[in-house]
């Protein structure tokens, strides 16, 4: 079953990415202070809805972020957050 | 217009559902709560047809919220769909056994989600009609503990009357012997479970031997099929039917 929603407008996709970009930036600051809850939450949400907006790879990164954050793995969490940020910056709508 | 409530700390899920609802003329009113904190207040002030519940809310467990609602008479009838990224078989079993009426894993297609919503609401409508039909077939008279059924009046004892009235008013629900004991004798009164059996037997003798069914290891419920069939009977159909059928 396809989960990508054709009905999601480009405006919604742009809005979605913009929100995730700022949440990613906040998580970058939190993990530096060894606070992993917000990263785990962001990862969980990305896993749950990124592909509905047509960003399947972002959903996969979200899954990885949730796992790393739940393990309080600082290095992995940081590198996945960087990948998420890069994905968002380069995403084509 | 049906009102659907989404409880999800994620505004994007709400946006997705709302967008689909508008673009496809689904004709639902979608409301959104970011947490379960004001959930019962909201439900007390709104006529909600269905709840979409995220499992993993910030600092809250959506399945626990469902469990709490399902034990309350006022909300138990509302269909509740658990929305979650937890997608293992065990998670789904836990969710459904915990009281969710359906389970949808994220990411989901909104088209599929609305199909599920519509199917659950169709079932809810059918159940309501069925319940109403059954309730209308009995006429209870509190003053003299009589029940009129199929044009005949039956005098019952207070406990038998209470049991029958409870089962008829909630015809799709199974009542345990403990629940029926509590209803008829009070919360802290311990009576033999056989007591309830005796009253059920008494009701069966008066109304019909198949009017109440025993659900193994769970308790008793009204036999909705039996009651519905009786209602459809005409003099012709009560004649012996050929064994070919």
Coordinates of C-alpha atoms in Angstrom, one line a residue:
Chain A
X1 CA 0.0 0.0 0.0
X2 CA 1.4 3.4 -1.0
X3 CA 1.6 5.8 1.9
X4 CA 2.7 8.8 -0.2
X5 CA -0.2 11.2 -0.4
X6 CA -0.6 12.7 -3.9
X7 CA -3.0 15.1 -2.4
X8 CA -0.5 16.9 -0.2
X9 CA 0.1 20.3 -1.8
X10 CA 3.6 21.7 -2.4
X11 CA 2.9 24.4 0.1
X12 CA 2.2 21.8 2.8
X13 CA 5.5 20.0 1.9
X14 CA 7.4 23.2 2.1
X15 CA 5.8 24.1 5.4
X16 CA 6.6 20.6 6.7
X17 CA 10.3 20.8 5.8
X18 CA 10.6 24.2 7.2
X19 CA 9.2 23.1 10.6
X20 CA 11.4 20.0 10.6
X21 CA 14.5 22.1 9.8
X22 CA 13.9 24.3 12.9
X23 CA 13.1 21.2 15.1
X24 CA 16.4 19.6 13.9
X25 CA 18.3 22.7 14.8
X26 CA 16.8 22.6 18.3
X27 CA 17.7 19.0 18.6
X28 CA 21.3 19.7 17.6
X29 CA 21.5 22.0 20.6
X30 CA 19.8 19.6 23.0
X31 CA 22.0 16.6 22.1
X32 CA 25.1 18.7 22.8
X33 CA 23.8 19.0 26.3
X34 CA 23.1 15.3 26.4
X35 CA 19.4 15.7 26.3
X36 CA 18.1 13.0 23.9
X37 CA 14.3 13.1 24.5
X38 CA 13.5 15.7 21.9
X39 CA 15.7 13.9 19.3
X40 CA 13.9 10.6 20.1
X41 CA 10.6 12.4 19.7
X42 CA 11.6 14.1 16.4
X43 CA 12.9 10.7 15.0
X44 CA 9.7 9.0 16.0
X45 CA 7.6 11.7 14.3
X46 CA 9.7 11.6 11.1
X47 CA 9.4 7.9 11.0
X48 CA 5.6 8.2 11.3
X49 CA 4.8 11.0 8.9
X50 CA 7.7 12.0 6.6
X51 CA 6.7 9.5 3.9
X52 CA 3.1 10.8 3.9
X53 CA 4.6 14.1 2.7
X54 CA 6.6 12.2 0.0
X55 CA 9.9 12.1 2.0
X56 CA 10.5 8.4 2.4
X57 CA 14.3 8.7 3.1
X58 CA 13.6 11.3 5.8
X59 CA 11.4 8.7 7.5
X60 CA 14.2 6.2 7.4
X61 CA 16.6 8.8 8.9
X62 CA 14.0 9.5 11.6
X63 CA 13.8 5.8 12.5
X64 CA 17.7 5.8 12.8
X65 CA 17.6 8.9 14.9
X66 CA 15.0 7.5 17.3
X67 CA 17.2 4.4 17.8
X68 CA 20.4 6.4 18.4
X69 CA 18.7 8.9 20.7
X70 CA 17.0 6.1 22.8
X71 CA 20.5 4.6 23.2
X72 CA 21.8 8.1 24.2
X73 CA 24.4 7.6 21.5
X74 CA 25.8 11.2 21.1
X75 CA 28.0 10.7 18.1
X76 CA 25.4 8.8 16.0
X77 CA 22.6 11.2 17.1
X78 CA 24.6 14.2 15.9
X79 CA 25.6 12.6 12.6
X80 CA 22.0 11.6 11.8
X81 CA 20.8 15.1 12.7
X82 CA 23.3 16.5 10.3
X83 CA 22.1 14.1 7.6
X84 CA 18.5 15.1 8.3
X85 CA 19.5 18.8 8.0
X86 CA 21.3 18.1 4.7
X87 CA 18.3 16.1 3.3
X88 CA 16.0 19.0 4.1
X89 CA 18.2 21.6 2.5
X90 CA 18.6 19.6 -0.6
X91 CA 15.0 18.3 -0.9
X92 CA 13.2 19.1 -4.1
X93 CA 9.5 19.9 -4.0
Chain B
X1 CA -21.9 16.1 10.2
X2 CA -19.8 13.6 12.1
X3 CA -17.2 15.0 14.4
X4 CA -13.8 13.1 14.5
X5 CA -11.3 13.9 17.2
X6 CA -7.6 13.5 16.6
X7 CA -5.4 13.3 19.8
X8 CA -1.9 13.7 18.5
X9 CA 1.0 15.9 19.6
X10 CA 2.0 16.1 15.9
X11 CA 0.3 19.0 14.1
X12 CA 1.4 17.6 10.7
X13 CA -0.8 14.5 11.1
X14 CA -3.8 16.8 11.7
X15 CA -2.9 18.9 8.7
X16 CA -2.7 15.8 6.5
X17 CA -6.1 14.5 7.7
X18 CA -7.7 17.9 7.5
X19 CA -6.4 18.5 3.9
X20 CA -7.8 15.2 2.7
X21 CA -11.1 15.8 4.4
X22 CA -11.5 19.1 2.7
X23 CA -10.3 18.1 -0.8
X24 CA -12.3 15.0 -0.9
X25 CA -15.5 16.3 0.6
X26 CA -15.5 13.7 3.3
X27 CA -17.8 16.0 5.2
X28 CA -16.3 15.4 8.7
X29 CA -15.6 18.0 11.2
X30 CA -12.0 17.2 12.4
X31 CA -10.9 18.5 15.8
X32 CA -7.5 18.2 17.3
X33 CA -6.1 17.9 20.8
X34 CA -2.3 17.9 21.3
X35 CA -2.6 15.9 24.5
X36 CA -5.0 13.9 26.5
X37 CA -5.1 16.5 29.4
X38 CA -8.5 18.0 28.4
X39 CA -9.8 15.0 26.7
X40 CA -12.7 14.2 29.0
X41 CA -13.7 17.8 29.2
X42 CA -13.7 18.0 25.5
X43 CA -15.8 14.8 25.2
X44 CA -18.3 16.0 27.7
X45 CA -18.9 19.2 25.7
X46 CA -18.8 17.7 22.2
X47 CA -20.7 15.0 20.3
X48 CA -17.7 12.9 19.0
X49 CA -18.4 10.1 16.5
X50 CA -14.9 8.7 16.5
X51 CA -11.5 9.2 18.1
X52 CA -8.1 8.9 16.4
X53 CA -5.5 8.4 19.1
X54 CA -1.8 8.5 18.7
X55 CA -0.1 5.9 20.9
X56 CA 3.1 7.7 21.8
X57 CA 2.1 11.2 23.0
X58 CA 4.6 13.5 24.8
X59 CA 4.6 12.2 28.4
X60 CA 1.4 10.3 27.8
X61 CA 0.4 6.8 26.6
X62 CA -2.4 7.0 24.1
X63 CA -3.4 3.3 24.7
X64 CA -3.8 4.1 28.4
X65 CA -6.1 7.0 27.5
X66 CA -8.2 4.6 25.3
X67 CA -8.3 2.0 28.2
X68 CA -9.6 4.7 30.6
X69 CA -12.3 5.8 28.2
X70 CA -13.4 2.3 27.3
X71 CA -14.3 1.5 30.9
X72 CA -16.5 4.6 31.2
X73 CA -20.1 4.1 30.1
X74 CA -20.4 7.5 28.6
X75 CA -17.4 7.0 26.2
X76 CA -17.1 3.3 25.7
X77 CA -19.3 3.2 22.6
X78 CA -17.1 5.7 20.7
X79 CA -15.0 3.9 18.1
X80 CA -11.3 4.5 18.7
X81 CA -8.5 4.0 16.2
X82 CA -5.0 3.8 17.4
X83 CA -2.5 5.6 15.1
X84 CA 1.1 4.6 15.7
X85 CA 4.5 4.0 14.3
X86 CA 4.7 0.9 16.4
X87 CA 4.2 -1.7 13.8
X88 CA 5.1 -5.1 15.2
X89 CA 2.5 -7.9 15.5
X90 CA 2.8 -7.7 19.3
X91 CA 2.2 -4.0 19.3
X92 CA -0.9 -4.4 17.2
X93 CA -2.2 -7.2 19.5
X94 CA -1.5 -5.1 22.6
X95 CA -3.3 -2.2 21.0
X96 CA -6.4 -4.1 20.0
X97 CA -6.6 -6.1 23.2
X98 CA -6.2 -2.9 25.1
X99 CA -9.5 -1.6 23.7
X100 CA -8.7 0.1 20.4
X101 CA -11.4 -0.7 17.8
X102 CA -8.8 -0.6 15.0
X103 CA -5.2 0.0 14.5
X104 CA -3.4 2.0 11.8
X105 CA 0.4 2.1 11.5
X106 CA 2.2 5.3 10.5
X107 CA 3.0 6.3 7.9
X108 CA -0.5 5.8 6.6
X109 CA -2.3 6.8 3.5
X110 CA -5.1 9.3 4.4
X111 CA -7.3 7.6 1.8
X112 CA -7.0 4.3 3.7
X113 CA -7.5 6.0 7.0
X114 CA -10.8 7.6 5.8
X115 CA -11.9 4.2 4.5
X116 CA -11.4 2.8 8.0
X117 CA -13.2 5.7 9.6
X118 CA -16.2 5.3 7.3
X119 CA -16.3 1.5 7.9
X120 CA -16.2 1.9 11.7
X121 CA -18.9 4.5 11.6
X122 CA -21.1 2.3 9.4
X123 CA -20.7 -0.5 11.9
X124 CA -21.5 1.9 14.8
X125 CA -24.7 3.0 13.0
X126 CA -25.7 -0.6 12.5
X127 CA -25.0 -1.5 16.1
X128 CA -27.0 1.5 17.3
X129 CA -30.0 0.5 15.1
X130 CA -29.7 -3.1 16.4
X131 CA -29.6 -1.9 20.0
X132 CA -32.6 0.4 19.5
X133 CA -34.6 -2.5 17.9
X134 CA -34.0 -4.7 20.8
X135 CA -34.8 -2.1 23.4
X136 CA -38.1 -1.3 21.7
X137 CA -39.2 -4.9 21.9
X138 CA -39.4 -4.8 25.7
X139 CA -41.5 -2.6 27.9
X140 CA -40.4 -2.4 31.5
X141 CA -42.7 -1.4 34.3
X142 CA -40.6 -0.5 37.4
X143 CA -43.7 -0.2 39.7
X144 CA -44.8 -3.8 39.5
X145 CA -41.6 -5.4 38.2
X146 CA -43.3 -6.5 35.0
X147 CA -41.9 -6.8 31.5
X148 CA -44.0 -6.8 28.4
X149 CA -42.6 -8.8 25.6
X150 CA -44.3 -10.0 22.4
X151 CA -47.6 -8.7 23.8
X152 CA -47.4 -10.8 27.0
X153 CA -46.6 -9.5 30.5
X154 CA -44.2 -11.3 32.7
X155 CA -43.9 -10.7 36.4
X156 CA -40.3 -11.0 37.7
X157 CA -38.5 -10.8 41.0
X158 CA -36.5 -7.6 41.6
X159 CA -33.1 -9.2 40.8
X160 CA -34.3 -11.0 37.7
X161 CA -36.0 -7.7 36.5
X162 CA -32.7 -5.8 37.1
X163 CA -30.7 -8.4 35.2
X164 CA -33.0 -8.5 32.2
X165 CA -33.3 -4.7 32.1
X166 CA -29.6 -4.3 32.2
X167 CA -29.0 -6.8 29.4
X168 CA -31.7 -5.4 27.2
X169 CA -30.5 -1.8 27.6
X170 CA -27.0 -2.8 26.6
X171 CA -27.7 -5.7 24.2
X172 CA -24.2 -5.8 22.6
X173 CA -22.4 -6.0 25.9
X174 CA -21.4 -9.1 27.9
X175 CA -21.9 -8.8 31.6
X176 CA -19.8 -10.9 34.0
X177 CA -21.5 -12.6 36.9
X178 CA -19.6 -10.3 39.2
X179 CA -21.0 -7.2 37.5
X180 CA -24.5 -8.6 37.6
X181 CA -24.0 -9.5 41.3
X182 CA -22.9 -6.0 42.0
X183 CA -25.9 -4.6 40.1
X184 CA -28.4 -6.7 41.9
X185 CA -26.9 -7.0 45.4
X186 CA -24.6 -4.1 45.8
X187 CA -20.8 -3.7 45.6
X188 CA -19.6 -5.3 48.8
X189 CA -22.2 -8.0 49.1
X190 CA -20.7 -11.4 48.2
X191 CA -23.3 -13.9 47.0
X192 CA -22.8 -17.2 45.3
X193 CA -22.3 -16.9 41.6
X194 CA -25.0 -19.6 41.2
X195 CA -27.4 -17.0 42.3
X196 CA -27.1 -15.2 39.0
X197 CA -27.5 -18.5 37.1
X198 CA -30.8 -19.0 39.0
X199 CA -32.2 -15.7 38.0
X200 CA -31.0 -16.1 34.4
X201 CA -32.8 -19.5 34.3
X202 CA -35.9 -17.8 35.7
X203 CA -35.8 -15.2 32.9
X204 CA -35.3 -17.8 30.2
X205 CA -38.3 -19.7 31.5
X206 CA -40.5 -16.6 31.1
X207 CA -39.1 -15.0 28.0
X208 CA -37.7 -17.9 26.0
X209 CA -34.9 -20.3 26.6
X210 CA -32.6 -18.7 24.1
X211 CA -33.2 -15.1 25.0
X212 CA -30.0 -14.8 27.1
X213 CA -26.8 -16.5 26.0
X214 CA -23.9 -17.6 28.2
X215 CA -20.5 -16.4 26.8
X216 CA -17.9 -18.9 28.0
X217 CA -15.7 -17.5 30.7
X218 CA -17.1 -14.0 30.3
X219 CA -20.7 -14.0 31.4
X220 CA -24.1 -13.3 29.9
X221 CA -25.6 -11.2 27.2
X222 CA -28.9 -10.8 25.5
X223 CA -29.2 -13.0 22.4
X224 CA -29.7 -10.2 19.8
X225 CA -30.2 -12.8 17.0
X226 CA -33.0 -14.5 18.9
X227 CA -34.7 -11.3 19.8
X228 CA -34.4 -9.9 16.2
X229 CA -35.7 -13.2 14.7
X230 CA -38.7 -13.1 16.9
X231 CA -39.5 -9.7 15.7
X232 CA -39.4 -10.7 12.1
X233 CA -41.7 -13.7 12.6
X234 CA -45.0 -13.7 10.9
X235 CA -47.7 -16.4 11.4
X236 CA -46.5 -18.0 8.2
X237 CA -42.8 -18.2 9.2
X238 CA -43.6 -19.7 12.6
X239 CA -44.9 -22.8 10.8
X240 CA -42.5 -25.8 10.7
X241 CA -39.9 -25.2 8.0
X242 CA -38.9 -28.0 5.6
X243 CA -35.8 -29.8 6.6
X244 CA -34.3 -28.9 3.1
X245 CA -33.5 -25.6 4.7

